[in-house]
PDB file of C-alpha atoms in Angstrom:
ATOM      1  CA  GLY A   1      84.541  95.643  84.040  1.00  0.00           C
ATOM      2  CA  GLN A   2      83.157  96.741  87.543  1.00  0.00           C
ATOM      3  CA  ASN A   3      85.950  97.009  90.229  1.00  0.00           C
ATOM      4  CA  ILE A   4      84.972  99.242  93.303  1.00  0.00           C
ATOM      5  CA  ASP A   5      87.828  99.382  96.184  1.00  0.00           C
ATOM      6  CA  GLN A   6      86.625 100.375 100.525  1.00  0.00           C
ATOM      7  CA  PRO A   7      89.406 100.337 102.841  1.00  0.00           C
ATOM      8  CA  THR A   8      88.968  97.297 104.506  1.00  0.00           C
ATOM      9  CA  GLU A   9      89.148  98.568 108.614  1.00  0.00           C
ATOM     10  CA  MET A  10      89.683 101.852 109.624  1.00  0.00           C
ATOM     11  CA  THR A  11      89.449 103.059 113.354  1.00  0.00           C
ATOM     12  CA  ALA A  12      88.778 106.594 115.108  1.00  0.00           C
ATOM     13  CA  THR A  13      88.484 108.585 118.580  1.00  0.00           C
ATOM     14  CA  GLU A  14      85.308 109.739 118.932  1.00  0.00           C
ATOM     15  CA  GLY A  15      84.291 113.283 119.344  1.00  0.00           C
ATOM     16  CA  ALA A  16      87.023 113.089 115.179  1.00  0.00           C
ATOM     17  CA  ILE A  17      86.279 113.505 111.894  1.00  0.00           C
ATOM     18  CA  VAL A  18      86.522 110.400 109.617  1.00  0.00           C
ATOM     19  CA  GLN A  19      87.181 110.267 105.762  1.00  0.00           C
ATOM     20  CA  ILE A  20      85.841 107.074 104.225  1.00  0.00           C
ATOM     21  CA  ASN A  21      87.503 106.476 100.550  1.00  0.00           C
ATOM     22  CA  CYS A  22      86.106 104.668  97.366  1.00  0.00           C
ATOM     23  CA  THR A  23      87.619 104.534  93.642  1.00  0.00           C
ATOM     24  CA  TYR A  24      85.345 102.545  90.906  1.00  0.00           C
ATOM     25  CA  GLN A  25      85.580 101.732  87.129  1.00  0.00           C
ATOM     26  CA  THR A  26      82.040 100.803  86.025  1.00  0.00           C
ATOM     27  CA  SER A  27      80.389 101.248  82.876  1.00  0.00           C
ATOM     28  CA  GLY A  28      76.948 103.160  83.171  1.00  0.00           C
ATOM     29  CA  PHE A  29      77.533 105.004  85.990  1.00  0.00           C
ATOM     30  CA  ASN A  30      74.488 106.683  87.499  1.00  0.00           C
ATOM     31  CA  GLY A  31      74.664 107.517  90.502  1.00  0.00           C
ATOM     32  CA  LEU A  32      77.003 106.416  94.250  1.00  0.00           C
ATOM     33  CA  PHE A  33      75.322 105.376  97.057  1.00  0.00           C
ATOM     34  CA  TRP A  34      76.678 105.381 100.668  1.00  0.00           C
ATOM     35  CA  TYR A  35      75.583 102.734 103.476  1.00  0.00           C
ATOM     36  CA  GLN A  36      75.681 101.899 107.057  1.00  0.00           C
ATOM     37  CA  GLN A  37      75.384  98.679 108.048  1.00  0.00           C
ATOM     38  CA  HIS A  38      76.097  97.524 111.745  1.00  0.00           C
ATOM     39  CA  ALA A  39      76.501  94.067 112.966  1.00  0.00           C
ATOM     40  CA  GLY A  40      73.987  91.782 111.879  1.00  0.00           C
ATOM     41  CA  GLU A  41      71.996  94.194 109.905  1.00  0.00           C
ATOM     42  CA  ALA A  42      70.744  95.506 106.834  1.00  0.00           C
ATOM     43  CA  PRO A  43      72.435  98.626 105.195  1.00  0.00           C
ATOM     44  CA  THR A  44      70.615 101.420 105.847  1.00  0.00           C
ATOM     45  CA  PHE A  45      70.513 104.117 103.285  1.00  0.00           C
ATOM     46  CA  LEU A  46      72.671 107.484 104.180  1.00  0.00           C
ATOM     47  CA  SER A  47      73.656 109.209 100.911  1.00  0.00           C
ATOM     48  CA  TYR A  48      73.189 109.195  97.698  1.00  0.00           C
ATOM     49  CA  ASN A  49      75.204 111.544  94.686  1.00  0.00           C
ATOM     50  CA  VAL A  50      74.947 111.980  91.314  1.00  0.00           C
ATOM     51  CA  LEU A  51      76.486 114.935  90.470  1.00  0.00           C
ATOM     52  CA  ASP A  52      80.060 115.700  90.873  1.00  0.00           C
ATOM     53  CA  GLY A  53      80.556 118.169  94.466  1.00  0.00           C
ATOM     54  CA  LEU A  54      79.393 118.202  98.628  1.00  0.00           C
ATOM     55  CA  GLU A  55      76.393 116.814 100.310  1.00  0.00           C
ATOM     56  CA  GLU A  56      75.945 117.713 103.076  1.00  0.00           C
ATOM     57  CA  LYS A  57      73.185 115.818 105.703  1.00  0.00           C
ATOM     58  CA  GLY A  58      74.311 117.008 109.333  1.00  0.00           C
ATOM     59  CA  ARG A  59      76.969 114.969 110.851  1.00  0.00           C
ATOM     60  CA  PHE A  60      78.186 112.631 107.338  1.00  0.00           C
ATOM     61  CA  SER A  61      78.990 114.349 104.365  1.00  0.00           C
ATOM     62  CA  SER A  62      80.017 112.493 100.916  1.00  0.00           C
ATOM     63  CA  PHE A  63      81.445 113.733  97.989  1.00  0.00           C
ATOM     64  CA  LEU A  64      81.936 112.881  94.424  1.00  0.00           C
ATOM     65  CA  SER A  65      84.102 113.580  91.512  1.00  0.00           C
ATOM     66  CA  ARG A  66      83.043 111.112  88.568  1.00  0.00           C
ATOM     67  CA  SER A  67      86.063 112.510  85.813  1.00  0.00           C
ATOM     68  CA  LYS A  68      88.341 110.489  88.937  1.00  0.00           C
ATOM     69  CA  GLY A  69      85.858 107.726  89.763  1.00  0.00           C
ATOM     70  CA  TYR A  70      86.595 108.659  93.132  1.00  0.00           C
ATOM     71  CA  SER A  71      83.817 109.166  96.001  1.00  0.00           C
ATOM     72  CA  TYR A  72      84.315 109.732 100.082  1.00  0.00           C
ATOM     73  CA  LEU A  73      82.290 109.712 102.989  1.00  0.00           C
ATOM     74  CA  LEU A  74      83.073 111.864 105.645  1.00  0.00           C
ATOM     75  CA  LEU A  75      81.757 111.622 109.520  1.00  0.00           C
ATOM     76  CA  LYS A  76      82.499 114.673 112.212  1.00  0.00           C
ATOM     77  CA  GLU A  77      82.278 114.489 115.559  1.00  0.00           C
ATOM     78  CA  LEU A  78      82.275 110.967 115.637  1.00  0.00           C
ATOM     79  CA  GLN A  79      80.116 109.245 118.220  1.00  0.00           C
ATOM     80  CA  MET A  80      80.397 105.303 119.413  1.00  0.00           C
ATOM     81  CA  LYS A  81      77.716 104.570 117.763  1.00  0.00           C
ATOM     82  CA  ASP A  82      79.007 105.415 114.159  1.00  0.00           C
ATOM     83  CA  SER A  83      80.941 101.723 114.820  1.00  0.00           C
ATOM     84  CA  ALA A  84      79.951 100.194 111.410  1.00  0.00           C
ATOM     85  CA  SER A  85      80.281  99.129 108.295  1.00  0.00           C
ATOM     86  CA  TYR A  86      79.871 101.664 105.106  1.00  0.00           C
ATOM     87  CA  LEU A  87      79.050 100.367 102.140  1.00  0.00           C
ATOM     88  CA  CYS A  88      79.507 102.062  99.059  1.00  0.00           C
ATOM     89  CA  ALA A  89      77.833 100.798  95.959  1.00  0.00           C
ATOM     90  CA  VAL A  90      77.955 102.592  92.424  1.00  0.00           C
ATOM     91  CA  ARG A  91      74.205 102.755  90.135  1.00  0.00           C
ATOM     92  CA  VAL A  92      74.415 101.180  86.552  1.00  0.00           C
ATOM     93  CA  PHE A  93      71.128 101.911  84.450  1.00  0.00           C
ATOM     94  CA  TYR A  94      71.516  99.671  81.091  1.00  0.00           C
ATOM     95  CA  ASN A  95      68.446  98.904  80.945  1.00  0.00           C
ATOM     96  CA  THR A  96      66.941  98.329  83.852  1.00  0.00           C
ATOM     97  CA  ASP A  97      68.859  99.622  87.599  1.00  0.00           C
ATOM     98  CA  LYS A  98      71.314  97.733  89.102  1.00  0.00           C
ATOM     99  CA  LEU A  99      74.093  98.716  92.719  1.00  0.00           C
ATOM    100  CA  ILE A 100      77.398  97.192  92.350  1.00  0.00           C
ATOM    101  CA  PHE A 101      78.886  96.773  95.816  1.00  0.00           C
ATOM    102  CA  GLY A 102      82.171  97.200  97.206  1.00  0.00           C
ATOM    103  CA  THR A 103      83.281  94.783 100.388  1.00  0.00           C
ATOM    104  CA  GLY A 104      82.616  98.081 102.823  1.00  0.00           C
ATOM    105  CA  THR A 105      84.460  99.451 105.109  1.00  0.00           C
ATOM    106  CA  ARG A 106      84.381  98.491 108.606  1.00  0.00           C
ATOM    107  CA  LEU A 107      84.709 102.019 110.883  1.00  0.00           C
ATOM    108  CA  GLN A 108      86.061 101.157 114.633  1.00  0.00           C
ATOM    109  CA  VAL A 109      85.326 104.843 117.095  1.00  0.00           C
ATOM    110  CA  PHE A 110      87.171 104.136 119.923  1.00  0.00           C
ATOM    111  CA  PRO A 111      86.435 106.634 123.311  1.00  0.00           C
TER     112      PRO A 111
ATOM    113  CA  ASP B   1      56.969 102.610 108.287  1.00  0.00           C
ATOM    114  CA  VAL B   2      57.801  98.510 107.025  1.00  0.00           C
ATOM    115  CA  LYS B   3      59.001  98.807 103.655  1.00  0.00           C
ATOM    116  CA  VAL B   4      60.673  96.268 102.495  1.00  0.00           C
ATOM    117  CA  THR B   5      59.690  91.961 104.695  1.00  0.00           C
ATOM    118  CA  GLN B   6      61.296  88.724 104.236  1.00  0.00           C
ATOM    119  CA  SER B   7      59.661  85.701 105.970  1.00  0.00           C
ATOM    120  CA  SER B   8      62.283  84.682 108.243  1.00  0.00           C
ATOM    121  CA  ARG B   9      64.850  86.040 109.972  1.00  0.00           C
ATOM    122  CA  TYR B  10      66.914  83.231 111.036  1.00  0.00           C
ATOM    123  CA  LEU B  11      66.760  79.666 108.592  1.00  0.00           C
ATOM    124  CA  VAL B  12      67.747  76.207 109.380  1.00  0.00           C
ATOM    125  CA  LYS B  13      67.847  73.798 106.148  1.00  0.00           C
ATOM    126  CA  ARG B  14      69.341  70.291 105.724  1.00  0.00           C
ATOM    127  CA  THR B  15      71.547  69.648 102.920  1.00  0.00           C
ATOM    128  CA  GLY B  16      69.519  68.728  99.755  1.00  0.00           C
ATOM    129  CA  GLU B  17      66.228  70.682 100.769  1.00  0.00           C
ATOM    130  CA  LYS B  18      64.467  73.567  98.478  1.00  0.00           C
ATOM    131  CA  VAL B  19      64.395  76.430 100.582  1.00  0.00           C
ATOM    132  CA  PHE B  20      62.313  79.563  99.755  1.00  0.00           C
ATOM    133  CA  LEU B  21      62.852  82.763 100.172  1.00  0.00           C
ATOM    134  CA  GLU B  22      60.194  85.756 100.117  1.00  0.00           C
ATOM    135  CA  CYS B  23      60.887  89.282 100.194  1.00  0.00           C
ATOM    136  CA  VAL B  24      57.641  91.838  99.646  1.00  0.00           C
ATOM    137  CA  GLN B  25      57.934  95.461  99.276  1.00  0.00           C
ATOM    138  CA  ASP B  26      55.398  97.995  99.842  1.00  0.00           C
ATOM    139  CA  MET B  27      56.373 100.967  98.185  1.00  0.00           C
ATOM    140  CA  ASP B  28      55.579  99.853  94.159  1.00  0.00           C
ATOM    141  CA  HIS B  29      58.709  99.728  93.212  1.00  0.00           C
ATOM    142  CA  GLU B  30      59.851  98.327  89.223  1.00  0.00           C
ATOM    143  CA  ASN B  31      62.938  97.024  90.449  1.00  0.00           C
ATOM    144  CA  MET B  32      63.503  94.025  93.023  1.00  0.00           C
ATOM    145  CA  PHE B  33      66.960  92.114  93.946  1.00  0.00           C
ATOM    146  CA  TRP B  34      68.858  89.247  95.622  1.00  0.00           C
ATOM    147  CA  TYR B  35      71.660  89.298  97.492  1.00  0.00           C
ATOM    148  CA  ARG B  36      74.009  87.762  99.463  1.00  0.00           C
ATOM    149  CA  GLN B  37      76.483  89.041 101.728  1.00  0.00           C
ATOM    150  CA  ASP B  38      79.687  87.017 103.345  1.00  0.00           C
ATOM    151  CA  PRO B  39      82.766  87.960 105.730  1.00  0.00           C
ATOM    152  CA  GLY B  40      85.674  89.319 103.286  1.00  0.00           C
ATOM    153  CA  LEU B  41      83.534  89.178  99.979  1.00  0.00           C
ATOM    154  CA  GLY B  42      80.767  92.637 100.442  1.00  0.00           C
ATOM    155  CA  LEU B  43      77.407  92.467  98.750  1.00  0.00           C
ATOM    156  CA  ARG B  44      76.653  90.266  95.636  1.00  0.00           C
ATOM    157  CA  LEU B  45      74.036  89.886  93.657  1.00  0.00           C
ATOM    158  CA  ILE B  46      71.990  87.122  93.220  1.00  0.00           C
ATOM    159  CA  TYR B  47      69.565  87.497  90.735  1.00  0.00           C
ATOM    160  CA  PHE B  48      67.321  90.546  89.891  1.00  0.00           C
ATOM    161  CA  SER B  49      64.027  92.035  88.563  1.00  0.00           C
ATOM    162  CA  TYR B  50      62.823  94.885  86.361  1.00  0.00           C
ATOM    163  CA  ASP B  51      58.838  93.615  85.981  1.00  0.00           C
ATOM    164  CA  VAL B  52      56.883  90.951  87.018  1.00  0.00           C
ATOM    165  CA  LYS B  53      57.850  87.961  85.577  1.00  0.00           C
ATOM    166  CA  MET B  54      61.485  89.521  83.651  1.00  0.00           C
ATOM    167  CA  LYS B  55      64.545  88.186  85.701  1.00  0.00           C
ATOM    168  CA  GLU B  56      68.079  88.752  85.062  1.00  0.00           C
ATOM    169  CA  LYS B  57      71.100  86.993  86.657  1.00  0.00           C
ATOM    170  CA  GLY B  58      73.608  88.665  88.385  1.00  0.00           C
ATOM    171  CA  ASP B  59      76.913  87.927  89.087  1.00  0.00           C
ATOM    172  CA  ILE B  60      76.603  84.652  91.230  1.00  0.00           C
ATOM    173  CA  PRO B  61      73.126  83.168  89.854  1.00  0.00           C
ATOM    174  CA  GLU B  62      74.270  79.489  90.120  1.00  0.00           C
ATOM    175  CA  GLY B  63      72.137  77.310  92.566  1.00  0.00           C
ATOM    176  CA  TYR B  64      69.707  79.378  92.561  1.00  0.00           C
ATOM    177  CA  SER B  65      66.279  80.398  90.802  1.00  0.00           C
ATOM    178  CA  VAL B  66      63.099  83.833  91.063  1.00  0.00           C
ATOM    179  CA  SER B  67      60.482  83.379  90.545  1.00  0.00           C
ATOM    180  CA  ARG B  68      58.154  87.539  90.569  1.00  0.00           C
ATOM    181  CA  GLU B  69      54.622  86.790  89.907  1.00  0.00           C
ATOM    182  CA  LYS B  70      53.374  89.699  91.189  1.00  0.00           C
ATOM    183  CA  LYS B  71      55.452  93.234  92.058  1.00  0.00           C
ATOM    184  CA  GLU B  72      56.019  93.790  95.121  1.00  0.00           C
ATOM    185  CA  ARG B  73      56.954  89.827  95.699  1.00  0.00           C
ATOM    186  CA  PHE B  74      60.411  88.587  94.579  1.00  0.00           C
ATOM    187  CA  SER B  75      60.987  85.117  95.833  1.00  0.00           C
ATOM    188  CA  LEU B  76      64.750  83.152  96.190  1.00  0.00           C
ATOM    189  CA  ILE B  77      64.529  79.990  95.698  1.00  0.00           C
ATOM    190  CA  LEU B  78      67.003  77.605  96.638  1.00  0.00           C
ATOM    191  CA  GLU B  79      66.318  73.782  94.660  1.00  0.00           C
ATOM    192  CA  SER B  80      68.898  71.862  96.384  1.00  0.00           C
ATOM    193  CA  ALA B  81      70.153  73.690  99.237  1.00  0.00           C
ATOM    194  CA  SER B  82      73.965  73.208 100.540  1.00  0.00           C
ATOM    195  CA  THR B  83      76.220  74.206 102.652  1.00  0.00           C
ATOM    196  CA  ASN B  84      77.992  76.589 101.017  1.00  0.00           C
ATOM    197  CA  GLN B  85      75.143  79.315 100.258  1.00  0.00           C
ATOM    198  CA  THR B  86      74.965  79.412 103.878  1.00  0.00           C
ATOM    199  CA  SER B  87      74.990  83.033 103.999  1.00  0.00           C
ATOM    200  CA  MET B  88      72.925  86.557 105.141  1.00  0.00           C
ATOM    201  CA  TYR B  89      70.678  86.768 102.094  1.00  0.00           C
ATOM    202  CA  LEU B  90      69.488  90.557 101.316  1.00  0.00           C
ATOM    203  CA  CYS B  91      66.539  91.560  99.788  1.00  0.00           C
ATOM    204  CA  ALA B  92      66.213  94.989  98.225  1.00  0.00           C
ATOM    205  CA  SER B  93      64.153  97.152  95.976  1.00  0.00           C
ATOM    206  CA  ILE B  94      64.776 101.176  94.188  1.00  0.00           C
ATOM    207  CA  THR B  95      62.322 102.612  91.765  1.00  0.00           C
ATOM    208  CA  SER B  96      63.667 102.981  87.836  1.00  0.00           C
ATOM    209  CA  ARG B  97      62.449 107.114  87.449  1.00  0.00           C
ATOM    210  CA  GLY B  98      66.485 107.408  85.510  1.00  0.00           C
ATOM    211  CA  GLN B  99      69.477 109.982  85.085  1.00  0.00           C
ATOM    212  CA  GLY B 100      69.249 111.861  87.775  1.00  0.00           C
ATOM    213  CA  ALA B 101      66.654 111.382  90.187  1.00  0.00           C
ATOM    214  CA  PRO B 102      67.780 111.174  94.294  1.00  0.00           C
ATOM    215  CA  ASP B 103      66.412 107.629  94.734  1.00  0.00           C
ATOM    216  CA  GLU B 104      67.870 105.043  97.359  1.00  0.00           C
ATOM    217  CA  GLN B 105      67.414 101.529  97.829  1.00  0.00           C
ATOM    218  CA  TYR B 106      65.961  99.914 100.476  1.00  0.00           C
ATOM    219  CA  PHE B 107      66.810  96.515 102.128  1.00  0.00           C
ATOM    220  CA  GLY B 108      64.711  93.909 104.070  1.00  0.00           C
ATOM    221  CA  PRO B 109      66.392  92.905 107.409  1.00  0.00           C
ATOM    222  CA  GLY B 110      68.290  89.745 106.008  1.00  0.00           C
ATOM    223  CA  THR B 111      67.149  85.970 105.961  1.00  0.00           C
ATOM    224  CA  ARG B 112      70.055  84.602 108.310  1.00  0.00           C
ATOM    225  CA  LEU B 113      70.083  81.021 106.335  1.00  0.00           C
ATOM    226  CA  THR B 114      72.256  77.851 107.917  1.00  0.00           C
ATOM    227  CA  VAL B 115      72.508  74.521 106.018  1.00  0.00           C
ATOM    228  CA  THR B 116      73.356  71.781 107.793  1.00  0.00           C
TER     229      THR B 116
END
């Protein structure tokens, strides 16, 4: 079966660093996406990892370990506007592409 | 800079009505998807299509059908709407460049459907 786990909720303080973990058990792994979703809006793309290691994009970084079925999203210098849900999604590829999503982690940033 | 559009942001329908949700992408993507998103359940795949006139069932296809007559357009159909289909519906598209490609999946803005 396909399974993706991430924490349901997290809280952090403005200016701090937070790490959101994602573990997965899937077949045909072909990459892992992270999305940000503000309430009432569509998800927006943050990062895509297909090889092991760390990808850095400004305040956001994403890490992947394929052997461990593990990824994390690291948010630095947190801002109030980072309060959102963060979705981990695994890309699987058989005859075609599809993404399997975790249930998302709701992050609340406090002043 | 619009990439994926959906026909309506908000829709209210009555039980038993036939409902059409339209999605159009302008990126020449092969693969298109319909998800629904519900609190506590995350994004669940209803149907997807990897080519014109091709369709595959996702995880929760019951009560839905789809149509892909043109590459840029993917329609979700609720043959007879029921209250348990009240949800946020999200359309998305992605290229199929294969392994290793740094792609991203683009989402439309979503349609919040209420069935009364």
